[in-house]
Amino acid sequence: MKKLNHDVKLLLKRLDTLAYNLWWSWNPPAQEIFREFSPLTWEVTNHNPIAVRKQFSETELRARLGDKDFLKRLLDVLDAFDKYMQHEPQILAERTGKKQTNPVAYFCAEFGIHECLPFYSGGLGVLAGDHVKSASDLGLPLIGVGLFYRQGYFQQHIDPNSGQHESYPTTDPANIPVELVTDESGKPLICSVTIGNSVVHFQGWRINVGRCRIYLLDTHVPENEEHFRGLTALAYGGDINTRIRQEIVLGIGGVRLLRAMGINPSVYHMNEGHAAFLTLELMREQMLKGIPKVKAKQIVRDQCIFTTHTPVPAGHDRFPADLIEFTLRPFADWMKISTKELMRCGQTYAMEDKGEFVMTVLGLKFSKYANGVSATHGKISRLMWSELYPGVKPTKIPIGHITNGVHIPSWSMQKSWEFWERHNSHKWKDHLNDQKFWKHVTNPKVVSDEELWALRYELRRELIEFIREKAQNQHAFGGASGEEALYRLLSFDTLTIGFARRFAPYKRAFLLFSDIVKAQEIFDDPHRPIQIVFAGKAHPRDNEGKDFLRHVMNISRQHPFYGKVIIIENYDMNVARHMIAGCDVWLNTPRRPLEASGTSGQKITINGGLHLSILDGWWSEAYDGKNGWAIGEKVKNNWPPDEVDKRDAESLYQLLSNEVVPLFYQRDKNGVPRKWIEKIRNSMRSIIPVYNTHRMVMEYTKKYYFPKK
Ligand SMILES: *Cc1c(COP(=O)(O)O)cnc(C)c1O
């Protein structure tokens, strides 16, 4: 009895350690353990193990361990976790010749790690989360720094008549897998930054992501005046006054928190311009040591790396001179520079007239390396910022590119995960970068057409049932509700298309319905039907995006779209995971060249989906004629946008009617679409081992973090 008591206590401790390490978020067997403890809590809290943990007692655990099968699986998960944490991959030793190296600090305004942590709005955050997960898997010492948004971005509710509504529920840190950063005496570690005439205090929250950590800064502390406590409450909320203050906390405060914890990174990676103020803090530190300005700047540049993420001009933060002057005056004083000199840190020569301070310019000026996130985006960025490099030939401008990827284990639905485990045990996760490996495992001799087709059916069903269940709670879902929704919404045998992303205008979500007669023809085919699932948030101030949502709501109530055009509300990582797994085809229709990379289309491949997209971002590199479909043609410079939209829509209808739909419904006598599955194999072979964050993080490591001298 004594021994069992001891074991139960020890197990509880190990379970808690597991719950507070997001390793579980890319290991389905670990999630399964938490789900089994309390299926209801797991569901209603968006898969939050801390909430589950609070729902069971030591007494219950002891009783449940009587189930030998459960006990075995629990121990297997805990052992796998311990093994992962103890394993020491050698990539750094190989690159630097040293066993110990100061870490990379990776600054980003948002981190999307799992749906139970609301610290992201979309693609940038999810990419950052995937970056940290891969760094952990690869054994790269990397520390994330971001902001702790108690109210997240926003929760989206869709009303069939009036469209999108937003709500901002507050998260209690005690109920999610984050831990407060404390000093030696166990008290919260409080740091501060000066903004204008005020001192703003903040604390840090730690998220364990495998072997890596992310620290999120939070101004909700009693030391602050009331109005500063809410400064970090919302992601991308408020106006530029809030924005610049958040960015001062992130950039300058982030460096200070690291120092207060005794962390001295060897590299600072600014993932997008929001964090670029960190360069000023690094400058100040050097100058405090008495190092002259020019030399200090050189030292800072040698430590910094900057990644830009958008060719859309409005996507780059710009602040007016008086706001910079007001908020950063103390800083300029410390650095003994005039406001004009400070402004010049964020200006190209041409912009000086406009009096704007651009965060991207600050990042570029203070970095040793800079990059865009796909080959096309690298090229666009060199053109876009050429003013910063007068006299340099466009091809010689020092902005390179590293194409984005996704963390594949995180985007494998449980069924897909089990599928790959079944076929090659755990090996697939150790070979994510290995093209030969994926060529081998997608061979028909290893994985049969029948097995792949069975997987597609399982995943499509899972998505449709997920939607039908949601429809029970969402009034008039695509016009259907209650029992009708439960039995009639979408069909399990139908070609299912997915479209999910921010409803930003350049994403052209309207394209499929731009010629309603043609769209009707395609949807109305009784023998070869299609259906489409939409999801996405429009920024609270984006009226065009909101209008589009209303427009699709209207369409979804009309024949022949009724029951076949569905919008799922509140796009988040959970909705995304169901969609990228369940859809047969992933549609993307950005206006060229505005999709810097895009990543959602990369997530589908491990689950057997196919990509149908404009040749922009990552797809213009990955498309090889056999692994998906390319919409549209090369755009001539002199075509007006309307003309481009028309041609792209025409191409989309042609592809759907003549290629995509016929291929899906072309079955052999056993009902298997052989040619469709051949395309899935081509897609898996060519995309999985390249468009993933393991390859991406290795590229950052080799080219920028730790280049071989
Ligand atoms: C992957 C993902 C995105 C980014 O998708 P894009 O293709 O880059 O638009 C946005 N939001 C969520 C929730 C995601 O999972």
XYZ file of C-alpha atoms and ligand atoms in Angstrom:
724
model
C 0.000 0.000 0.000
C 2.808 2.324 0.949
C 4.526 1.695 -2.367
C 1.364 2.366 -4.379
C 0.848 5.648 -2.522
C 4.345 6.678 -3.361
C 3.871 5.682 -7.004
C 0.637 7.592 -7.301
C 2.226 10.736 -5.911
C 5.161 10.370 -8.248
C 2.887 9.738 -11.224
C 0.868 12.831 -10.412
C 4.035 14.857 -10.371
C 5.144 13.479 -13.706
C 1.684 14.126 -15.137
C 1.845 17.744 -13.998
C 5.235 18.203 -15.598
C 3.796 16.761 -18.785
C 0.708 18.990 -18.669
C 2.948 22.062 -18.370
C 5.038 21.095 -21.371
C 3.423 21.678 -24.739
C 5.254 18.598 -26.006
C 1.856 16.937 -25.605
C 0.466 19.255 -28.308
C 2.334 17.366 -31.029
C 2.042 13.922 -29.459
C -1.511 12.573 -29.831
C -1.026 9.633 -27.420
C -0.329 12.196 -24.664
C -3.461 14.174 -25.584
C -5.409 10.940 -25.493
C -4.421 10.415 -21.845
C -5.788 13.825 -20.820
C -8.901 13.311 -22.902
C -9.573 9.986 -21.220
C -9.399 11.534 -17.772
C -12.250 13.883 -18.563
C -13.621 13.871 -22.104
C -16.067 16.682 -21.358
C -13.515 19.044 -19.799
C -11.063 18.308 -22.599
C -13.711 19.210 -25.197
C -15.200 22.330 -23.627
C -11.848 23.889 -22.683
C -10.438 23.579 -26.192
C -8.171 20.703 -25.152
C -6.588 22.169 -22.061
C -4.744 19.632 -19.855
C -4.505 22.010 -16.884
C -8.287 22.263 -16.756
C -8.483 18.482 -16.953
C -5.853 18.088 -14.273
C -7.954 20.193 -11.907
C -10.870 17.859 -12.448
C -9.431 14.686 -10.981
C -8.133 13.812 -7.534
C -5.370 11.561 -6.365
C -8.108 9.172 -5.263
C -9.490 8.952 -8.783
C -6.045 8.507 -10.291
C -5.348 5.637 -7.929
C -8.609 3.973 -8.930
C -8.081 4.533 -12.656
C -4.646 2.929 -12.489
C -6.493 -0.306 -11.822
C -7.086 -0.330 -15.565
C -3.887 -2.029 -16.669
C -4.209 -0.924 -20.271
C -4.605 2.709 -19.258
C -1.689 2.438 -16.845
C 0.528 1.028 -19.565
C -0.333 3.779 -22.026
C 0.163 6.425 -19.361
C 3.607 5.042 -18.511
C 4.516 4.778 -22.202
C 3.652 8.449 -22.725
C 5.576 9.566 -19.639
C 8.591 7.504 -20.650
C 8.505 8.864 -24.196
C 8.387 12.391 -22.786
C 11.315 11.762 -20.410
C 13.318 10.232 -23.225
C 12.626 13.233 -25.452
C 13.683 15.667 -22.747
C 16.899 13.811 -21.956
C 18.008 13.258 -25.513
C 20.701 15.650 -26.661
C 20.838 16.104 -30.417
C 24.168 17.245 -31.724
C 23.366 19.870 -34.333
C 24.901 22.725 -32.428
C 28.047 20.843 -31.558
C 28.381 20.011 -35.244
C 27.994 23.618 -36.301
C 29.926 25.470 -33.661
C 32.315 22.853 -32.339
C 31.086 23.744 -28.858
C 28.702 21.823 -26.674
C 27.351 24.909 -24.970
C 26.317 27.977 -26.894
C 24.264 30.930 -25.778
C 20.762 30.576 -27.180
C 18.988 32.218 -30.054
C 16.362 34.690 -28.815
C 13.390 34.596 -31.165
C 11.145 37.649 -30.800
C 7.650 37.691 -32.235
C 4.445 39.608 -31.460
C 2.426 36.391 -31.456
C 2.905 32.688 -30.810
C 0.424 30.049 -31.948
C 1.345 26.904 -30.059
C -1.995 25.295 -29.360
C -5.650 26.298 -29.411
C -5.830 26.478 -25.589
C -3.286 29.336 -25.547
C -4.829 32.455 -27.119
C -1.595 34.286 -27.916
C -1.924 34.397 -31.700
C -4.080 35.856 -34.421
C -3.026 33.885 -37.471
C -0.252 32.797 -39.789
C 2.621 34.743 -38.212
C 1.929 33.305 -34.766
C 1.398 29.767 -35.969
C 4.661 29.957 -37.898
C 6.446 31.195 -34.761
C 4.986 28.347 -32.704
C 6.034 25.802 -35.327
C 9.524 27.367 -35.418
C 9.970 26.820 -31.667
C 8.639 23.244 -31.839
C 11.110 22.341 -34.570
C 13.956 24.042 -32.704
C 13.080 21.805 -29.759
C 12.960 18.652 -31.889
C 16.289 19.539 -33.502
C 17.956 20.385 -30.207
C 18.615 24.013 -31.101
C 18.774 26.216 -27.994
C 16.139 28.824 -28.790
C 14.050 31.035 -26.539
C 10.861 32.674 -27.727
C 9.875 36.149 -26.508
C 6.374 37.549 -27.024
C 3.406 39.214 -25.350
C 0.874 37.707 -22.963
C -2.522 38.601 -24.417
C -5.006 37.859 -21.633
C -7.883 38.431 -24.014
C -6.189 37.021 -27.074
C -7.112 38.328 -30.507
C -10.890 37.871 -30.410
C -13.520 35.162 -30.533
C -15.623 35.304 -33.651
C -19.379 34.683 -33.639
C -21.292 34.612 -36.871
C -24.895 35.671 -36.943
C -26.632 34.591 -40.177
C -28.184 38.026 -40.672
C -25.717 40.555 -39.434
C -22.434 38.728 -39.864
C -19.404 38.757 -37.583
C -19.473 39.720 -33.914
C -16.480 39.752 -31.635
C -16.059 38.863 -27.995
C -12.995 39.115 -25.781
C -13.125 36.563 -22.965
C -10.350 36.864 -20.375
C -8.045 33.948 -19.749
C -7.051 33.139 -16.172
C -3.346 32.227 -16.275
C -3.927 29.748 -13.439
C -6.024 27.616 -15.782
C -3.659 27.273 -18.722
C -0.229 25.656 -19.156
C 1.885 28.727 -18.350
C 4.134 29.366 -15.345
C 4.970 32.699 -13.766
C 8.627 33.743 -13.890
C 9.838 34.330 -10.333
C 12.997 35.565 -8.663
C 15.090 33.545 -6.162
C 12.700 34.343 -3.341
C 9.762 32.980 -5.324
C 8.178 36.406 -5.901
C 7.139 37.460 -9.409
C 10.083 38.836 -11.339
C 9.064 42.370 -12.253
C 10.894 44.445 -14.861
C 10.075 47.802 -16.402
C 10.448 50.050 -19.409
C 10.144 53.803 -19.663
C 7.573 54.995 -22.155
C 7.370 58.765 -22.457
C 6.930 60.106 -18.927
C 5.807 56.805 -17.454
C 7.413 53.690 -16.115
C 5.566 50.569 -17.233
C 6.123 47.383 -15.249
C 5.641 43.862 -16.493
C 6.062 40.242 -15.464
C 6.866 37.190 -17.564
C 5.055 33.896 -18.178
C 6.955 30.824 -19.274
C 5.606 28.247 -21.690
C 7.572 25.029 -21.963
C 7.674 23.827 -25.558
C 9.577 20.553 -25.446
C 13.175 21.506 -24.695
C 12.599 25.182 -25.558
C 10.896 27.986 -23.656
C 8.772 30.929 -24.643
C 8.522 33.960 -22.343
C 5.483 36.196 -22.671
C 5.441 39.702 -21.191
C 2.406 40.864 -19.264
C 1.723 44.374 -17.931
C -1.186 43.204 -15.773
C 0.688 43.786 -12.493
C -0.288 45.750 -9.355
C 2.805 47.967 -9.739
C 1.231 49.579 -12.809
C -1.230 52.400 -12.984
C -4.640 51.060 -13.946
C -4.477 52.092 -17.623
C -1.168 50.313 -18.225
C -2.423 47.022 -16.789
C -4.455 46.388 -19.910
C -1.677 47.378 -22.302
C -0.889 43.796 -23.301
C -4.484 42.505 -23.056
C -5.292 42.354 -26.755
C -3.385 41.192 -29.821
C -3.459 43.926 -32.468
C -6.188 45.806 -30.589
C -6.362 49.541 -30.014
C -4.731 52.238 -32.141
C -1.132 53.172 -32.932
C -0.713 54.596 -29.428
C -1.327 51.163 -27.978
C 0.651 49.518 -30.740
C 3.859 51.442 -30.160
C 3.639 50.930 -26.392
C 3.124 47.192 -26.844
C 6.112 47.102 -29.171
C 8.307 48.976 -26.702
C 7.372 46.399 -24.053
C 8.046 43.543 -26.478
C 11.365 44.752 -27.909
C 12.984 46.710 -25.099
C 11.197 44.903 -22.264
C 11.928 41.527 -23.833
C 15.684 42.108 -23.716
C 15.398 43.300 -20.098
C 13.452 40.235 -18.998
C 16.075 37.963 -20.546
C 18.841 39.862 -18.747
C 16.938 39.714 -15.450
C 16.822 35.932 -15.832
C 20.538 35.830 -16.586
C 20.084 34.883 -20.234
C 22.538 36.322 -22.748
C 21.550 35.244 -26.246
C 24.167 34.987 -28.940
C 21.633 35.829 -31.662
C 18.463 37.960 -31.709
C 15.963 37.006 -34.372
C 13.242 39.605 -35.006
C 10.374 37.759 -36.583
C 8.637 40.712 -38.276
C 9.090 44.382 -37.420
C 7.008 44.483 -34.213
C 10.039 43.513 -32.131
C 12.608 45.788 -33.805
C 12.908 48.168 -30.816
C 15.063 45.467 -29.238
C 17.932 46.847 -31.308
C 17.716 50.164 -29.448
C 17.979 48.421 -26.091
C 20.998 46.455 -27.278
C 22.552 49.750 -28.454
C 21.887 51.357 -25.095
C 23.554 48.447 -23.304
C 26.686 48.815 -25.403
C 26.838 52.564 -24.926
C 26.415 52.189 -21.166
C 29.668 50.251 -21.298
C 31.251 53.313 -22.875
C 31.451 51.907 -26.368
C 31.126 54.628 -29.012
C 28.021 54.798 -31.181
C 29.462 53.513 -34.441
C 31.131 50.548 -32.815
C 28.024 49.834 -30.711
C 25.904 49.726 -33.826
C 28.292 47.246 -35.395
C 28.155 44.989 -32.335
C 24.351 45.070 -32.352
C 24.162 44.366 -36.085
C 26.408 41.363 -35.661
C 23.885 39.801 -33.291
C 20.639 40.552 -35.098
C 18.599 38.842 -37.788
C 15.442 40.190 -39.306
C 12.639 38.420 -41.131
C 9.990 40.354 -43.037
C 6.648 38.674 -43.652
C 4.562 40.763 -45.970
C 4.784 42.631 -49.244
C 1.543 44.484 -48.373
C 2.634 48.064 -47.497
C -0.069 48.429 -44.826
C 1.339 45.353 -43.116
C 4.436 47.283 -41.985
C 4.079 49.296 -38.788
C 4.629 53.027 -39.258
C 4.672 55.598 -36.478
C 4.532 59.394 -36.831
C 7.510 61.440 -35.620
C 5.691 63.063 -32.701
C 4.689 59.683 -31.312
C 8.268 58.410 -31.573
C 9.513 61.623 -30.004
C 7.041 61.370 -27.133
C 7.444 57.697 -26.302
C 11.167 57.245 -26.958
C 12.572 60.561 -25.771
C 14.205 59.000 -22.683
C 15.830 56.481 -24.941
C 17.219 59.036 -27.297
C 18.619 60.886 -24.276
C 20.383 57.782 -22.985
C 21.854 57.225 -26.398
C 22.773 60.903 -26.609
C 21.142 61.279 -29.994
C 18.755 63.880 -31.359
C 15.196 63.031 -32.306
C 16.213 63.454 -35.912
C 18.913 60.847 -35.524
C 16.495 58.526 -33.757
C 13.965 58.970 -36.565
C 16.592 58.144 -39.126
C 16.948 54.653 -37.599
C 13.502 53.902 -38.998
C 13.628 55.832 -42.248
C 14.887 55.532 -45.757
C 16.030 58.796 -47.296
C 12.862 59.133 -49.333
C 10.676 58.666 -46.294
C 12.268 61.439 -44.296
C 9.835 63.856 -45.884
C 6.857 61.885 -44.685
C 8.183 61.937 -41.157
C 7.274 58.313 -40.557
C 9.223 55.767 -38.577
C 8.996 52.290 -40.092
C 9.711 49.286 -37.903
C 10.834 47.166 -40.853
C 13.467 49.783 -41.721
C 14.740 49.721 -38.141
C 14.963 45.939 -38.312
C 16.767 45.990 -41.650
C 19.236 48.694 -40.652
C 20.288 46.892 -37.493
C 20.599 43.361 -38.813
C 23.454 41.299 -40.116
C 21.092 39.164 -42.189
C 17.575 39.793 -43.429
C 15.176 37.612 -45.326
C 11.776 37.218 -46.899
C 9.767 34.016 -46.538
C 9.729 32.591 -50.079
C 11.845 33.078 -53.184
C 9.270 35.423 -54.734
C 8.861 37.349 -51.509
C 12.640 37.716 -51.174
C 12.730 39.287 -54.616
C 9.779 41.598 -53.891
C 11.357 42.634 -50.589
C 14.642 43.543 -52.297
C 12.700 45.814 -54.636
C 10.490 47.161 -51.903
C 13.382 48.278 -49.676
C 15.918 49.125 -52.380
C 15.940 52.756 -51.217
C 17.804 51.579 -48.147
C 20.675 50.414 -50.309
C 21.457 53.264 -52.696
C 23.758 52.276 -55.516
C 23.396 48.551 -54.846
C 22.158 46.423 -57.748
C 18.737 44.869 -56.976
C 20.121 41.334 -57.068
C 22.907 42.316 -54.650
C 20.635 43.809 -51.973
C 21.334 41.845 -48.778
C 17.838 40.472 -48.251
C 17.698 36.754 -48.903
C 14.889 34.274 -48.430
C 14.051 31.196 -46.417
C 10.756 29.646 -47.415
C 8.328 28.993 -44.577
C 7.312 25.539 -43.480
C 5.078 23.818 -40.951
C 5.763 21.557 -37.961
C 4.454 18.356 -39.445
C 3.696 16.339 -36.277
C 1.525 19.241 -35.032
C -0.495 19.210 -38.236
C -1.016 15.461 -38.457
C -4.515 14.638 -37.329
C -4.506 11.801 -34.797
C -5.669 9.364 -37.520
C -2.841 10.431 -39.831
C -0.380 10.222 -36.994
C -1.474 6.662 -36.285
C -1.366 5.917 -40.012
C 2.309 6.892 -40.291
C 3.202 5.180 -37.009
C 1.594 1.999 -38.298
C 3.564 2.112 -41.501
C 7.011 2.941 -40.196
C 6.790 3.148 -36.430
C 8.209 6.335 -34.950
C 10.767 6.746 -37.750
C 8.766 9.227 -39.830
C 9.258 11.930 -37.198
C 13.028 11.522 -37.352
C 13.072 11.788 -41.135
C 10.965 14.861 -41.762
C 13.730 16.373 -43.890
C 14.641 13.241 -45.739
C 13.439 13.196 -49.347
C 14.613 9.617 -49.921
C 12.651 8.436 -46.913
C 9.410 10.027 -48.128
C 9.948 8.709 -51.617
C 10.202 5.266 -50.098
C 7.246 5.410 -47.700
C 4.846 6.838 -50.276
C 5.624 3.965 -52.618
C 2.568 1.746 -53.367
C 4.529 -1.246 -52.082
C 4.709 0.377 -48.654
C 1.357 2.176 -48.550
C -1.418 0.862 -50.776
C -3.991 2.949 -52.650
C -6.699 1.303 -50.585
C -5.081 2.346 -47.312
C -4.637 5.935 -48.440
C -8.217 6.081 -49.650
C -9.459 4.668 -46.345
C -7.516 7.391 -44.517
C -9.080 10.074 -46.732
C -12.557 8.756 -45.886
C -11.833 8.680 -42.159
C -10.529 12.233 -42.142
C -13.329 13.631 -44.308
C -15.900 12.022 -42.038
C -14.204 13.381 -38.958
C -14.389 16.940 -40.362
C -18.021 16.642 -41.384
C -19.034 15.218 -38.019
C -17.071 17.978 -36.305
C -19.080 20.511 -38.308
C -22.412 18.800 -37.712
C -21.776 18.745 -34.001
C -20.869 22.426 -34.008
C -24.015 23.157 -35.982
C -26.059 21.936 -33.027
C -24.892 24.966 -31.073
C -24.586 27.500 -33.815
C -27.938 28.914 -34.906
C -28.804 28.386 -38.531
C -25.539 27.004 -39.759
C -25.569 27.569 -43.496
C -29.333 27.705 -43.130
C -29.621 24.328 -41.426
C -29.910 23.623 -37.745
C -30.925 20.998 -35.228
C -31.710 17.550 -36.526
C -31.495 18.690 -40.106
C -27.915 19.820 -39.583
C -27.092 16.570 -37.863
C -28.096 14.487 -40.865
C -27.981 16.690 -43.926
C -25.113 19.123 -43.689
C -22.410 18.137 -46.193
C -21.944 14.638 -47.563
C -19.324 11.997 -46.758
C -18.804 10.908 -50.380
C -18.442 14.355 -51.870
C -15.282 16.119 -53.004
C -14.637 18.545 -50.155
C -12.808 21.834 -50.660
C -11.403 23.967 -47.860
C -10.766 27.688 -47.745
C -9.601 29.147 -44.442
C -7.565 32.226 -43.737
C -7.921 35.811 -42.637
C -10.533 37.524 -44.766
C -8.052 40.149 -45.914
C -9.054 41.603 -49.291
C -5.926 40.405 -51.113
C -6.838 36.807 -50.291
C -9.824 37.155 -52.712
C -12.135 34.765 -50.906
C -14.892 35.869 -53.323
C -13.184 34.427 -56.395
C -15.044 31.087 -56.428
C -18.400 32.906 -56.438
C -17.424 35.779 -58.712
C -19.417 34.248 -61.602
C -22.404 32.856 -59.770
C -23.826 31.027 -62.820
C -20.607 29.092 -63.356
C -20.370 28.352 -59.641
C -23.970 27.052 -59.692
C -23.201 24.736 -62.588
C -20.298 23.197 -60.706
C -22.169 22.810 -57.418
C -25.339 21.540 -59.097
C -23.861 18.486 -60.830
C -25.810 15.561 -59.304
C -23.250 12.940 -60.332
C -20.081 14.762 -59.443
C -20.970 17.147 -56.614
C -18.596 19.342 -54.662
C -18.874 21.085 -51.302
C -16.792 23.784 -49.648
C -16.002 24.687 -46.060
C -14.969 28.255 -45.196
C -13.460 29.644 -42.024
C -11.653 32.829 -41.124
C -11.769 35.930 -39.021
C -12.037 39.433 -40.414
C -10.115 41.997 -38.360
C -12.718 43.879 -36.223
C -12.113 47.004 -38.316
C -12.047 45.244 -41.710
C -15.493 45.974 -43.125
C -14.716 44.505 -46.509
C -13.840 41.195 -44.879
C -17.033 41.299 -42.841
C -19.117 42.034 -45.950
C -17.626 39.006 -47.586
C -18.659 36.797 -44.668
C -22.236 38.057 -44.986
C -22.125 37.430 -48.717
C -21.116 33.785 -48.236
C -23.785 33.370 -45.548
C -26.361 34.503 -48.113
C -25.048 32.194 -50.791
C -25.056 29.258 -48.409
C -28.819 29.565 -47.969
C -29.616 29.419 -51.692
C -30.035 26.513 -54.047
C -27.800 24.768 -55.133
C -25.371 25.804 -52.401
C -27.611 24.947 -49.480
C -25.947 22.343 -47.257
C -22.856 22.417 -49.475
C -21.351 25.789 -48.600
C -20.516 26.007 -44.916
C -18.807 28.590 -42.744
C -17.324 27.404 -39.471
C -17.072 30.248 -36.996
C -14.044 31.176 -34.896
C -11.163 29.889 -37.012
C -8.432 28.767 -34.643
C -5.779 26.067 -34.577
C -8.345 23.414 -33.712
C -10.711 24.318 -36.556
C -7.645 24.567 -38.804
C -6.465 21.078 -37.855
C -9.836 19.522 -38.651
C -10.084 21.380 -41.935
C -6.591 20.738 -43.260
C -7.080 17.055 -42.520
C -10.645 16.573 -43.729
C -10.610 18.555 -46.981
C -9.614 16.794 -50.184
C -8.578 20.031 -51.846
C -7.173 23.200 -50.295
C -8.012 26.354 -52.201
C -5.907 29.515 -52.107
C -6.538 32.515 -54.332
C -4.305 35.431 -53.292
C -3.685 38.412 -55.531
C -0.090 38.028 -56.768
C 2.461 38.746 -55.378
C 0.874 39.539 -52.017
C 0.993 36.097 -50.398
C 4.486 36.233 -48.908
C 4.507 32.503 -48.326
C 1.290 31.020 -46.929
C 1.495 27.890 -44.840
C -1.976 26.375 -44.496
C -1.586 24.637 -47.862
C 1.529 22.904 -46.519
C -0.398 21.461 -43.579
C -2.729 19.356 -45.727
C -0.105 17.141 -47.326
C 0.697 14.820 -44.420
C -3.060 14.103 -44.259
C -3.406 13.400 -47.979
C -4.959 16.675 -49.172
C -4.143 18.335 -52.499
C -3.351 21.980 -53.147
C -5.244 24.108 -55.692
C -3.737 27.567 -55.699
C -2.500 30.648 -57.460
C 1.230 30.411 -58.129
C 2.348 32.726 -55.367
C 4.388 32.369 -52.164
C 5.574 28.852 -51.387
C 3.396 27.282 -54.082
C 5.311 28.918 -56.922
C 8.344 26.961 -55.689
C 6.645 23.707 -54.814
C 4.286 23.182 -57.768
C 5.802 20.724 -60.254
C 2.835 19.984 -62.539
C 2.002 16.695 -60.812
C 1.557 17.447 -57.118
C -1.554 19.654 -57.205
C -2.974 22.377 -59.448
C -1.958 25.913 -60.369
C -4.675 28.504 -60.931
C -4.147 31.209 -63.532
C -1.220 32.216 -65.632
C 1.659 34.637 -65.407
C 0.234 38.100 -64.873
C 1.256 40.882 -67.226
C 2.155 44.128 -65.539
C -0.298 46.209 -67.525
C -3.405 44.198 -66.641
C -5.798 46.004 -64.321
C -6.774 44.082 -61.146
C -10.308 43.417 -62.464
C -8.884 41.744 -65.512
C -6.614 39.568 -63.381
C -9.523 38.592 -61.114
C -11.616 37.638 -64.139
C -8.918 35.514 -65.697
C -8.046 33.797 -62.423
C -11.725 33.005 -61.758
C -12.093 31.608 -65.275
C -9.030 29.427 -64.731
C -10.403 28.217 -61.387
C -13.737 27.173 -62.964
C -11.923 25.425 -65.820
C -9.665 23.524 -63.468
C -12.524 22.444 -61.234
C -14.808 21.300 -64.079
C -12.206 19.727 -66.324
C -9.533 18.403 -63.999
C -10.138 18.377 -60.264
C -13.722 17.099 -60.148
C -13.366 14.458 -62.917
C -10.157 13.090 -61.386
C -11.771 12.708 -57.964
C -14.744 10.805 -59.368
C -12.772 8.620 -61.765
C -12.954 5.270 -59.940
C -11.885 1.745 -60.808
C -14.114 -1.256 -60.257
C -13.249 -1.300 -56.550
C -14.293 2.310 -56.207
C -10.748 3.630 -55.775
C -9.653 6.821 -57.607
C -6.209 5.558 -58.650
C -5.104 8.706 -60.453
C -6.212 10.953 -57.600
C -4.176 8.863 -55.202
C -1.182 8.999 -57.515
C -1.412 12.775 -57.184
C -1.534 12.455 -53.396
C 1.653 10.377 -53.541
C 3.358 12.972 -55.740
C 2.306 15.690 -53.360
C 3.541 13.835 -50.253
C 6.850 12.948 -51.875
C 7.661 16.435 -53.074
C 6.132 18.603 -50.326
C 6.403 16.885 -46.918
C 10.230 16.658 -46.740
C 10.772 20.253 -47.956
C 7.980 22.537 -46.742
C 8.393 21.850 -43.055
C 9.907 23.834 -40.174
C 12.688 21.292 -39.567
C 14.147 22.209 -42.956
C 13.354 25.871 -42.314
C 14.978 26.048 -38.853
C 18.042 24.190 -40.173
C 18.291 26.773 -42.943
C 18.128 29.639 -40.422
C 20.734 27.858 -38.329
C 23.168 27.292 -41.185
C 22.738 30.567 -43.027
C 22.087 33.035 -40.231
C 22.248 31.811 -36.619
C 25.488 29.870 -36.733
C 27.051 30.155 -40.183
C 30.336 28.320 -40.549
C 33.057 30.908 -40.776
C -1.831 27.894 -40.606
C -2.754 28.879 -40.041
C -2.818 30.169 -40.580
C -1.965 30.614 -41.744
O -2.491 30.194 -42.968
P -2.098 30.928 -44.330
O -2.168 29.892 -45.355
O -0.687 31.420 -44.153
O -3.066 32.005 -44.518
C -3.702 31.068 -40.006
N -4.489 30.736 -38.960
C -4.443 29.498 -38.423
C -5.338 29.190 -37.264
C -3.589 28.534 -38.943
O -3.553 27.319 -38.390
